[in-house]
Structures are given as structure tokens and as C-alpha cells.
Coordinates of C-alpha atoms in Angstrom, one line a residue:
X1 CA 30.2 18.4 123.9
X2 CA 29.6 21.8 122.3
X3 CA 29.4 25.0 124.6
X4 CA 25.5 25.7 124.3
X5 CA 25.0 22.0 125.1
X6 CA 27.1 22.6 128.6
X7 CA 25.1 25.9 129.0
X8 CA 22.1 24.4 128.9
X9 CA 23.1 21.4 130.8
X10 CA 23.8 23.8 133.9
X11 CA 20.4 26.1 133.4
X12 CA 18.7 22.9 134.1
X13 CA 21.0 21.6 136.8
X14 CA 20.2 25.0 138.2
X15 CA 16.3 25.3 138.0
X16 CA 16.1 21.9 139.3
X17 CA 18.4 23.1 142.7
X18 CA 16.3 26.0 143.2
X19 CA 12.9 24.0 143.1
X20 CA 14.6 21.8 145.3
X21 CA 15.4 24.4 147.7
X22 CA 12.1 26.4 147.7
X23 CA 10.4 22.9 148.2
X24 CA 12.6 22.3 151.7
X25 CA 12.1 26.1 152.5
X26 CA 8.3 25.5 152.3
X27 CA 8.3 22.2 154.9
X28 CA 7.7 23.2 159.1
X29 CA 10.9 23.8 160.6
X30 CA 11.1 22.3 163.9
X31 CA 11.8 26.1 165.3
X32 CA 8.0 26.7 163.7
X33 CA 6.9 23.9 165.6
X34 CA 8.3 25.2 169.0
X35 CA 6.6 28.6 168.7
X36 CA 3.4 27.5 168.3
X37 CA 3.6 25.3 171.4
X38 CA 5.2 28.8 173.1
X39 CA 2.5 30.3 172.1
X40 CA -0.3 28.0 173.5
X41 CA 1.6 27.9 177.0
X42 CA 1.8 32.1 176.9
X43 CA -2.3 32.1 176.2
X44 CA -2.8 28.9 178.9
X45 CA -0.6 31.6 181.1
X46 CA -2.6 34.4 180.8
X47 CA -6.2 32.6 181.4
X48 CA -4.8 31.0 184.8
X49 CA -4.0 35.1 185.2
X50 CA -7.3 36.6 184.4
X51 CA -8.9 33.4 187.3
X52 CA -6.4 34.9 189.8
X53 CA -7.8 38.5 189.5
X54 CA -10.8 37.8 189.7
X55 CA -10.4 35.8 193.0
X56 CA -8.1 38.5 194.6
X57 CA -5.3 36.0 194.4
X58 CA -1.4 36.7 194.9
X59 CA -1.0 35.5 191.4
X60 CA -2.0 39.5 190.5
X61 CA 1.3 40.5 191.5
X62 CA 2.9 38.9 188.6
X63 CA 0.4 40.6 185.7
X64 CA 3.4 42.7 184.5
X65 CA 6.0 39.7 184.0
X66 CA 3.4 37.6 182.3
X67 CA 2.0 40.5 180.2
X68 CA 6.0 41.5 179.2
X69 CA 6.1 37.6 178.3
X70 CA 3.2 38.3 176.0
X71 CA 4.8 41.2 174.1
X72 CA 7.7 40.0 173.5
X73 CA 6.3 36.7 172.4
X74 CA 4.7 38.3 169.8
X75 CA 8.1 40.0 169.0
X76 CA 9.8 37.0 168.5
X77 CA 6.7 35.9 166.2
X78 CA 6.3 38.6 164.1
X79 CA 10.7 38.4 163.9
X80 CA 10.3 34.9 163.0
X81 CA 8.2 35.7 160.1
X82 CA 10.4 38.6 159.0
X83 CA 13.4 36.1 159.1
X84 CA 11.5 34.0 156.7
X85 CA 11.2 36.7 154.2
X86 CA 15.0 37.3 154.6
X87 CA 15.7 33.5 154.1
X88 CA 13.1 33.7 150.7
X89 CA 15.2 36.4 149.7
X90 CA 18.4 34.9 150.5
X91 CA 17.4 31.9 149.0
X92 CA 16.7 34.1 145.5
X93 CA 20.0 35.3 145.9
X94 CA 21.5 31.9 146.2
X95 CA 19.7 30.7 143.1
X96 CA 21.1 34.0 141.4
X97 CA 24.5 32.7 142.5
X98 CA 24.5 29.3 141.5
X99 CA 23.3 30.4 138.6
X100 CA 26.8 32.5 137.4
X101 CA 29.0 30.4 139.6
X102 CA 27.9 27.6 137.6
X103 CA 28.5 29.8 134.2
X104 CA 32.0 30.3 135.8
X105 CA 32.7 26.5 135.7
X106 CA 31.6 26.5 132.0
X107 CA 34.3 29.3 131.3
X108 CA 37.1 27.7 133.7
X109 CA 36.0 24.5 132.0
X110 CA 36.8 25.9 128.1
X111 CA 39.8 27.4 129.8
X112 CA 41.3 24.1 131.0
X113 CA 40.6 22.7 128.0
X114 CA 42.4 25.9 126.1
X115 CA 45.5 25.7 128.3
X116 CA 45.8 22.0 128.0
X117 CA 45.5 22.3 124.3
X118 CA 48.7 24.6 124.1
X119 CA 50.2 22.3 126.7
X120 CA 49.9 19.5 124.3
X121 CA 51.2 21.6 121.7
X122 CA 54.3 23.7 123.1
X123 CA 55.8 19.9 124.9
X124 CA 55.3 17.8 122.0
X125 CA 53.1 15.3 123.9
X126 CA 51.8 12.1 122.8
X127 CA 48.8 11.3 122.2
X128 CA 48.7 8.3 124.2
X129 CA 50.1 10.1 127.3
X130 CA 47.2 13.0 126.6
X131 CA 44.6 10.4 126.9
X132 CA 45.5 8.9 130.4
X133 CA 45.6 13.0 131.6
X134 CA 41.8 13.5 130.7
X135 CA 41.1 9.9 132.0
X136 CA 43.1 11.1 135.8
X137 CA 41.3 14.7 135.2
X138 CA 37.9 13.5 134.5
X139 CA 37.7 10.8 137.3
X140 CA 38.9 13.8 139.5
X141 CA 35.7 16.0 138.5
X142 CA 36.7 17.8 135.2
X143 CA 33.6 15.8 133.4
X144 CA 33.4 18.7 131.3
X145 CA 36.8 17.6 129.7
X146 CA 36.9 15.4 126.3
X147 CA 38.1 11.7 126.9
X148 CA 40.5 11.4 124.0
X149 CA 43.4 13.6 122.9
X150 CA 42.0 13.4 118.9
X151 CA 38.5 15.2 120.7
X152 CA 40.7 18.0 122.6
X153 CA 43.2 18.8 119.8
X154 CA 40.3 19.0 117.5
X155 CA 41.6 16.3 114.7
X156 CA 39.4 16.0 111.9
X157 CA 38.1 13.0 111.3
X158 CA 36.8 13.7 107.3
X159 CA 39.3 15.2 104.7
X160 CA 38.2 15.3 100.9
X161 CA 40.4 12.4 98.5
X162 CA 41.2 13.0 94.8
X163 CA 42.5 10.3 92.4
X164 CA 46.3 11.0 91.2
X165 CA 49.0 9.3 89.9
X166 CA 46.6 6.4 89.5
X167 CA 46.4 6.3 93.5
X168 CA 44.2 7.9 96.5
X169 CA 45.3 11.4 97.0
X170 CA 44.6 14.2 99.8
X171 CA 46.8 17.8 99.9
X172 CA 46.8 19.3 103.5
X173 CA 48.4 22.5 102.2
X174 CA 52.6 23.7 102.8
X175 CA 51.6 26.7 103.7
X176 CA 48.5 26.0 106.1
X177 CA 50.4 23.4 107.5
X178 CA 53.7 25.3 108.1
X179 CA 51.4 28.2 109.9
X180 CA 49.6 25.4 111.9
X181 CA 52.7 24.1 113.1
X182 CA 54.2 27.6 113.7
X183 CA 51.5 28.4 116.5
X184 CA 52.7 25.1 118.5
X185 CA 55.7 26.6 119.4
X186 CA 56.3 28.6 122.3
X187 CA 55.5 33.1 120.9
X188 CA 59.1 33.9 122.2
X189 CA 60.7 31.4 119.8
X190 CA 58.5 32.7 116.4
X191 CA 57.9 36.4 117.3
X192 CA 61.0 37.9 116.0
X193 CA 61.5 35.0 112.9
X194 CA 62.3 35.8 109.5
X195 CA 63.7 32.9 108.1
X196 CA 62.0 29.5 108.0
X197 CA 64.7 26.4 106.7
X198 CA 62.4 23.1 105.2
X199 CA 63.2 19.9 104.2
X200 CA 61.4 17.2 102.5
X201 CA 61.1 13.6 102.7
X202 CA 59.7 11.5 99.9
X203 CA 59.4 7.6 100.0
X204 CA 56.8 4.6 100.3
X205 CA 55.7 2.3 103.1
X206 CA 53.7 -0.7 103.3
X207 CA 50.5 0.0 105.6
X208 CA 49.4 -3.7 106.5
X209 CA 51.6 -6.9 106.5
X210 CA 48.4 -8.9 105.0
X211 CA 47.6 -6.5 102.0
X212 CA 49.8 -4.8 99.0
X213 CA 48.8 -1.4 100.1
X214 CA 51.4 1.0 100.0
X215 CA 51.6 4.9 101.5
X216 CA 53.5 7.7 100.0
X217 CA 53.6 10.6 102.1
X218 CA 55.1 14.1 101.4
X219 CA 56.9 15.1 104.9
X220 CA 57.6 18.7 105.7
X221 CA 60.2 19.5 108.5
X222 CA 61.1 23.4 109.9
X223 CA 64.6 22.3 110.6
X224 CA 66.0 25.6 111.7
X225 CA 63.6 26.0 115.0
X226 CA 64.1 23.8 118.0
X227 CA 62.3 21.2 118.6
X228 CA 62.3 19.9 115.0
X229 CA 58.5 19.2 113.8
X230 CA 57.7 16.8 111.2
X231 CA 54.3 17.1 109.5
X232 CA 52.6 15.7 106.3
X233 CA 51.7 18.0 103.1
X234 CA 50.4 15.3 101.1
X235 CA 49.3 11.8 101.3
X236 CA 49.4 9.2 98.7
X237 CA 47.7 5.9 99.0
X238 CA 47.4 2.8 96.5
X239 CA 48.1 -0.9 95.9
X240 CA 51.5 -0.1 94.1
X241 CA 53.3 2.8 93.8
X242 CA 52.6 6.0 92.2
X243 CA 52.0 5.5 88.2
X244 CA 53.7 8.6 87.4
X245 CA 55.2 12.0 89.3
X246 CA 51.2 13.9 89.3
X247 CA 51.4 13.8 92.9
X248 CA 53.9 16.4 93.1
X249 CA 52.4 18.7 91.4
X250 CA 50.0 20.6 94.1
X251 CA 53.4 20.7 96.7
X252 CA 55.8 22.2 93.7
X253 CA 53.5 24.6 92.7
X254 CA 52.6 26.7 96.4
X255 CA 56.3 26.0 97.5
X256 CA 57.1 27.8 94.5
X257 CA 54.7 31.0 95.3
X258 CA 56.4 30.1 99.2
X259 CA 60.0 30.6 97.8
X260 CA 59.0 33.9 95.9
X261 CA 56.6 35.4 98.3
X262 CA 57.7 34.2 101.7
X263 CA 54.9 33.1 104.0
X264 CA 52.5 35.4 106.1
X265 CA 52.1 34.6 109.9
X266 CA 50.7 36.7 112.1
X267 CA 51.1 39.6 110.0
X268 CA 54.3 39.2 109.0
X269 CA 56.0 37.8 106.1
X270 CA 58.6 35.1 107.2
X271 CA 61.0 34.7 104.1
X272 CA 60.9 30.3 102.5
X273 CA 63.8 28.5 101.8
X274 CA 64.4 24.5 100.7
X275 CA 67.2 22.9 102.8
X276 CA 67.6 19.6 101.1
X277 CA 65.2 16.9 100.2
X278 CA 65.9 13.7 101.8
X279 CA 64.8 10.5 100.5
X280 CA 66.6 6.8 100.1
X281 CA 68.4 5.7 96.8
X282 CA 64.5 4.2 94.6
X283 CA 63.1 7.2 95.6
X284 CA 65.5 9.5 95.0
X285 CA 65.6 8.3 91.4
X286 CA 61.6 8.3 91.2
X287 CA 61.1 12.1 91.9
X288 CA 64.2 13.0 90.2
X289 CA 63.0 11.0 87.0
X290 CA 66.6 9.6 86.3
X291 CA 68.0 6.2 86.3
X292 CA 68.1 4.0 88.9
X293 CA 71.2 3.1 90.6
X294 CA 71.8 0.1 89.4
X295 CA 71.8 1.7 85.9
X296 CA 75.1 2.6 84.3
X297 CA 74.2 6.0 84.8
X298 CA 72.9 5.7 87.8
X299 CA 75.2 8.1 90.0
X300 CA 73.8 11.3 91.2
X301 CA 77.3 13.1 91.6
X302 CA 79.1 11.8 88.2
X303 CA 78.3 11.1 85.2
X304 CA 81.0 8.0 84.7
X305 CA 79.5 4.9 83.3
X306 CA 79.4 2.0 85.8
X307 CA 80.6 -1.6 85.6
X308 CA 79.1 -4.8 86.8
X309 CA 80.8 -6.8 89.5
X310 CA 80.0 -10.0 91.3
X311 CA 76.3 -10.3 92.5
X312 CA 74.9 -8.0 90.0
X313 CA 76.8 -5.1 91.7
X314 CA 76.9 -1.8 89.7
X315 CA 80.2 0.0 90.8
X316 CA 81.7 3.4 90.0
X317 CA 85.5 2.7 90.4
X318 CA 87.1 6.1 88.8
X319 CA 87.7 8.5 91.8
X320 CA 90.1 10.6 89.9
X321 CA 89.0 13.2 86.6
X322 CA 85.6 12.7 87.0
X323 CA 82.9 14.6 84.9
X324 CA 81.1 15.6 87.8
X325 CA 77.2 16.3 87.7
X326 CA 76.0 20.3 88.1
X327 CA 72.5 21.6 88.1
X328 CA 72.8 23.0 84.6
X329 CA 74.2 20.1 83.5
X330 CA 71.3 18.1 85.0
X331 CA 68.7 20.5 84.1
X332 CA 69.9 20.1 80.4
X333 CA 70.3 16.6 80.2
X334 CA 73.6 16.8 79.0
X335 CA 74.4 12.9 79.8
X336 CA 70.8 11.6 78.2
X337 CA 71.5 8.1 79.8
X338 CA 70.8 9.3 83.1
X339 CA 67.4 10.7 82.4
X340 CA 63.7 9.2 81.9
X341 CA 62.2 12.3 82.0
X342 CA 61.6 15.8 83.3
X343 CA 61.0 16.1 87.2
X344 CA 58.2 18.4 88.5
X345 CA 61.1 19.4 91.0
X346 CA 62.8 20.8 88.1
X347 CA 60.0 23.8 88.1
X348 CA 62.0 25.4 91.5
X349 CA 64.7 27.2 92.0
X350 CA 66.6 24.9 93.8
X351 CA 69.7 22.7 92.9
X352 CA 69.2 19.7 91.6
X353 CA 72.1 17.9 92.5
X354 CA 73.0 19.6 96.1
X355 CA 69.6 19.1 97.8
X356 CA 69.8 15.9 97.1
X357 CA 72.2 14.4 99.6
X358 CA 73.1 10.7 99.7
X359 CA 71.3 8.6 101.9
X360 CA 74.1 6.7 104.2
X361 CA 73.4 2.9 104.3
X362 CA 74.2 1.4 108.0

């Protein structure tokens, strides 16, 4: 629910109160009720008075208590009436009050929601756990609160696709992304950074179990800041996997203006730089454009040419005088077996053979 529509929710929980009240200020109070039946036994009093003087009775000698009785009954009247005034005007008053008390809930309401948000955020909380708080929280009178953690964090629910590398495609942006994630952690932990450490992971994943459909994300992590926060740049989707390395393109290009330029947060500039990208042995080989490992040329760290064994095996057996693989080397193709092509990843000024570490298989 958006802020006007709680404002004007509570206008109209307010006007209807105060019509409520003036209507139960406007009904005869039982105190009412009692002065005008004090008020016929003071004027039955003073006829039974005015009977006794004029038949010389005793009753004269009490004129002065019953007139006093008189005066001050007319005191109390004419103080009733001036208490009713006070009460119309207290009642306006009240009405003024409910009025910005209930504007107050609005604003603690927004700030609930404000300080939950950056709860959320600064204790990694799952989603799952955020939704059973609002449920506790709105049963306990916050209604004002959203029921599901996707309508408190804000999540959008539309993103724009483009077609690449023969799949779906959407780009969420490094450097919108690494700011975003930047303001979930705690200001003491960011306001004095000037180094941010990323890695990236690159592989595919099937989505259903009854369908071919296959995801290829590109993951971003800050590795260098505790917690460690994982978050998507890019987001391939397709029946098979990505025709060719297009999907790259939109990530190499602004980490490149990232590494040169550093990134601007908060007014300052917080200086880029690629830690490793981690990805298993297929797609390793996929983004890097080279062989496969069960090629002959298929090591990343050597250039030695492999031999079949039992089961279709490729082994590299030499451990000894190896021509080991550099990034110039790699970058100029010196052993041609091992390439298919140029990598995209080849446009940054990173080493192509050290960030790339070898996955470990358990």
C-alpha cells in the first residue's frame, strides 16, 4: 500500500470518529436528565413557599434557605451549560489530536518498515524467515506492514530481456549491483574502504527436472568484506547452452571501465580489482575458448600433449621440464592446439592463466 493510500485511509478513519463522537455528545446525558427534575422540585418548593406567606405560616422562616437553593440552582445550570461548551471544545481538540496522532502511526509505520528493511539487509536474512516476522507483526497490529519479504525489500517483479548468444538474456549492471550490495552492509565496515576484491563464477544449471531448460548466470562476489555476498550481474536462459561467448560482452566491457576508473559510492571512488574467476573444468574451457580437457591440449597450466588411457582417460603424465602456460603465451596462441578462438575475457587486464584456478574434484 502506497503512503497517500494509508494517509487517506486514516483522514477517513478520522472524520468518521469525530462524527461518531459529536453524535454521542449531542444524546441527553443522564446528569441533564437529573437537573431538570432538580429544577421542577426547586420551582414546586418555592410555590408551597409563596402559600405559606400568605397564610402567615412558620414555613416563612425558611425563605432565605429556599431562595439560596434557588440561586445556586441556577448556578449549577448555567455551569452545566458552560461545561458543555468546554467538552465541544475539548471534543474539537480531541478530533485535532486523533487527527496527527494517527499521522504519527503512518510515519512510525514507514519507520518500522525502514528499520526492518536494513535489518533484513545488515543480518543476511532469509526470505522465508522475513515472511513469518510480518505474519507475527501483523497479527500483533502492525497491519500497516507488507505480508511478504519480496513487498518490503522492494524486489522487482518486471526486468526488460534481450536475445543473446541465441538465448534469453537480462544485464542487472556490475557496478549498480556492487553499489546495491555495498549499502547492505553495516556504514562502519564501507566508510573508510578503498579497495573492493571480486570474483566471478560462470557455469550452467538445469532449472526443471521435466524440461531441457538450462540457466547460465554471471555471479559477482566482494570477497574481501565480511560477510561474503554473492549476487548476479547477468542472467542467461535457453534450452541448451549459450551458442557462442555474446553474453559476456555487457559484463567485460563496464568491469573494464570498473578496473580503470574504480567505482563511485557515496562520493567516493573505491579502487576495482578481479580476484579469480571460478568456474568447473566445461566451463572453464567455454569462456576461455580453448579445448576441452579431454583434448590433447586440454591443460590449462602446460602445454604437453596428453595421452589416452583406459576408459577414455586423457592424462598428462610429464611432471618434470614442462612448457608451462603464461599469459603472453596464452594471449598469443603460441600452442594453436589449445585454442578455438579469442575469449571476450581476453579484452582485460587480467591474467589469463592465474585467475583461473583449478576446480578441485571431491
Amino acid at each position: 500500500m502506497k503512503r497517500s493510500h494509508k494517509l487517506e485511509y486514516n483522514r477517513k478513519w478520522v472524520k468518521t470518529k469525530r462524527s461518531s463522537t459529536v453524535a454521542e455528545s449531542s444524546k441527553i446525558s443522564p446528569l441533564d436528565t437529573e437537573s431538570e427534575s432538580s429544577d421542577i422540585d426547586v420551582l414546586s418548593s418555592a410555590s408551597s413557599v409563596e402559600c405559606c406567606f400568605e397564610h402567615g405560616s412558620p414555613m416563612a422562616q425558611a425563605t432565605p434557605q429556599i431562595s439560596d437553593l434557588v440561586v445556586n440552582q441556577e448556578q449549577n445550570i448555567v455551569g452545566s451549560e458552560n461545561d458543555s461548551d468546554d467538552s465541544g471544545d475539548s471534543a474539537t481538540h480531541q478530533h485535532v489530536a486523533l487527527s496527527s496522532d494517527s499521522e504519527e502511526e503512518v510515519d512510525a509505520c514507514f519507520s518500522l518498515q525502514s528499520l526492518m528493511v536494513d535489518w533484513a539487509h545488515k543480518y543476511q536474512v532469509k526470505h522465508n524467515a522475513i515472511d513469518g516476522m510480518l505474519g507475527i507483526m501483523r497479527r500483533c497490529g502492525h497491519d500497516d506492514l507488507p505480508s511478504t519479504a519480496r513487498a518490503l525489500l522492494k524486489t522487482p517483479r518486471n526486468v526488460p530481456v534481450d536475445k543473446k548468444s541465441g538465448m534469453d538474456y537480462v544485464y542487472f549492471g556490475l557496478g549498480e549491483m556492487i553499489n546495491k550490495n555495498l549499502g547492505k552492509y553495516p556504514v562502519e565496515k564501507i566508510q573508510n574502504l578503498k579497495n573492493i576484491e571480486v570474483s566471478f563464477n560462470i557455469d550452467g544449471l538445469p532449472i526443471f527436472k521435466s524440461s531441457g531448460k538450462t540457466a547460465w548466470p554471471i555471479l559477482c562476489a566482494i570477497v574481501n568484506i565480511k560477510p561474503v555476498k554473492v549476487f548476479p550481474v547477468a542472467l542467461t536462459v535457453g534450452d541448451s547452452k549459450p551458442e557462442n561467448l555474446e553474453f559476456l560482452d555487457d559484463m567485460v566491457a563496464e568491469l573494464g571501465k570498473l578496473l580503470d576508473n574504480g567505482l563511485t559510492h557515496k562520493h567516493q571512488t573505491i579502487k576495482i580489482a578481479v580476484r579469480c574467476f571460478v568456474c568447473d573444468a566445461p566451463a572453464r574451457a567455454m569462456v576461455k575458448n580453448i579445448k576441452s580437457y579431454s583434448g590433447y591440449y586440454g591443460c590449462d597450466k602446460c602445454a604437453q600433449r596428453g595421452i589416452h588411457k583406459d576408459m577414455g582417460r586423457m592424462t598428462y603424465q610429464k611432471i618434470v621440464n614442462l612448457p608451462h602456460r603464461t599469459n603472453q603465451s596464452f594471449r598469443e596462441q603460441t600452442n594453436e592446439e589449445h585454442h578455438k578462438g579469442v575469449s571476450p575475457l581476453c579484452h582485460l587486464p587480467i591474467d589469463m592463466i592465474k585467475h583461473f584456478p583449478i576446480d578441485y574434484m571431491p
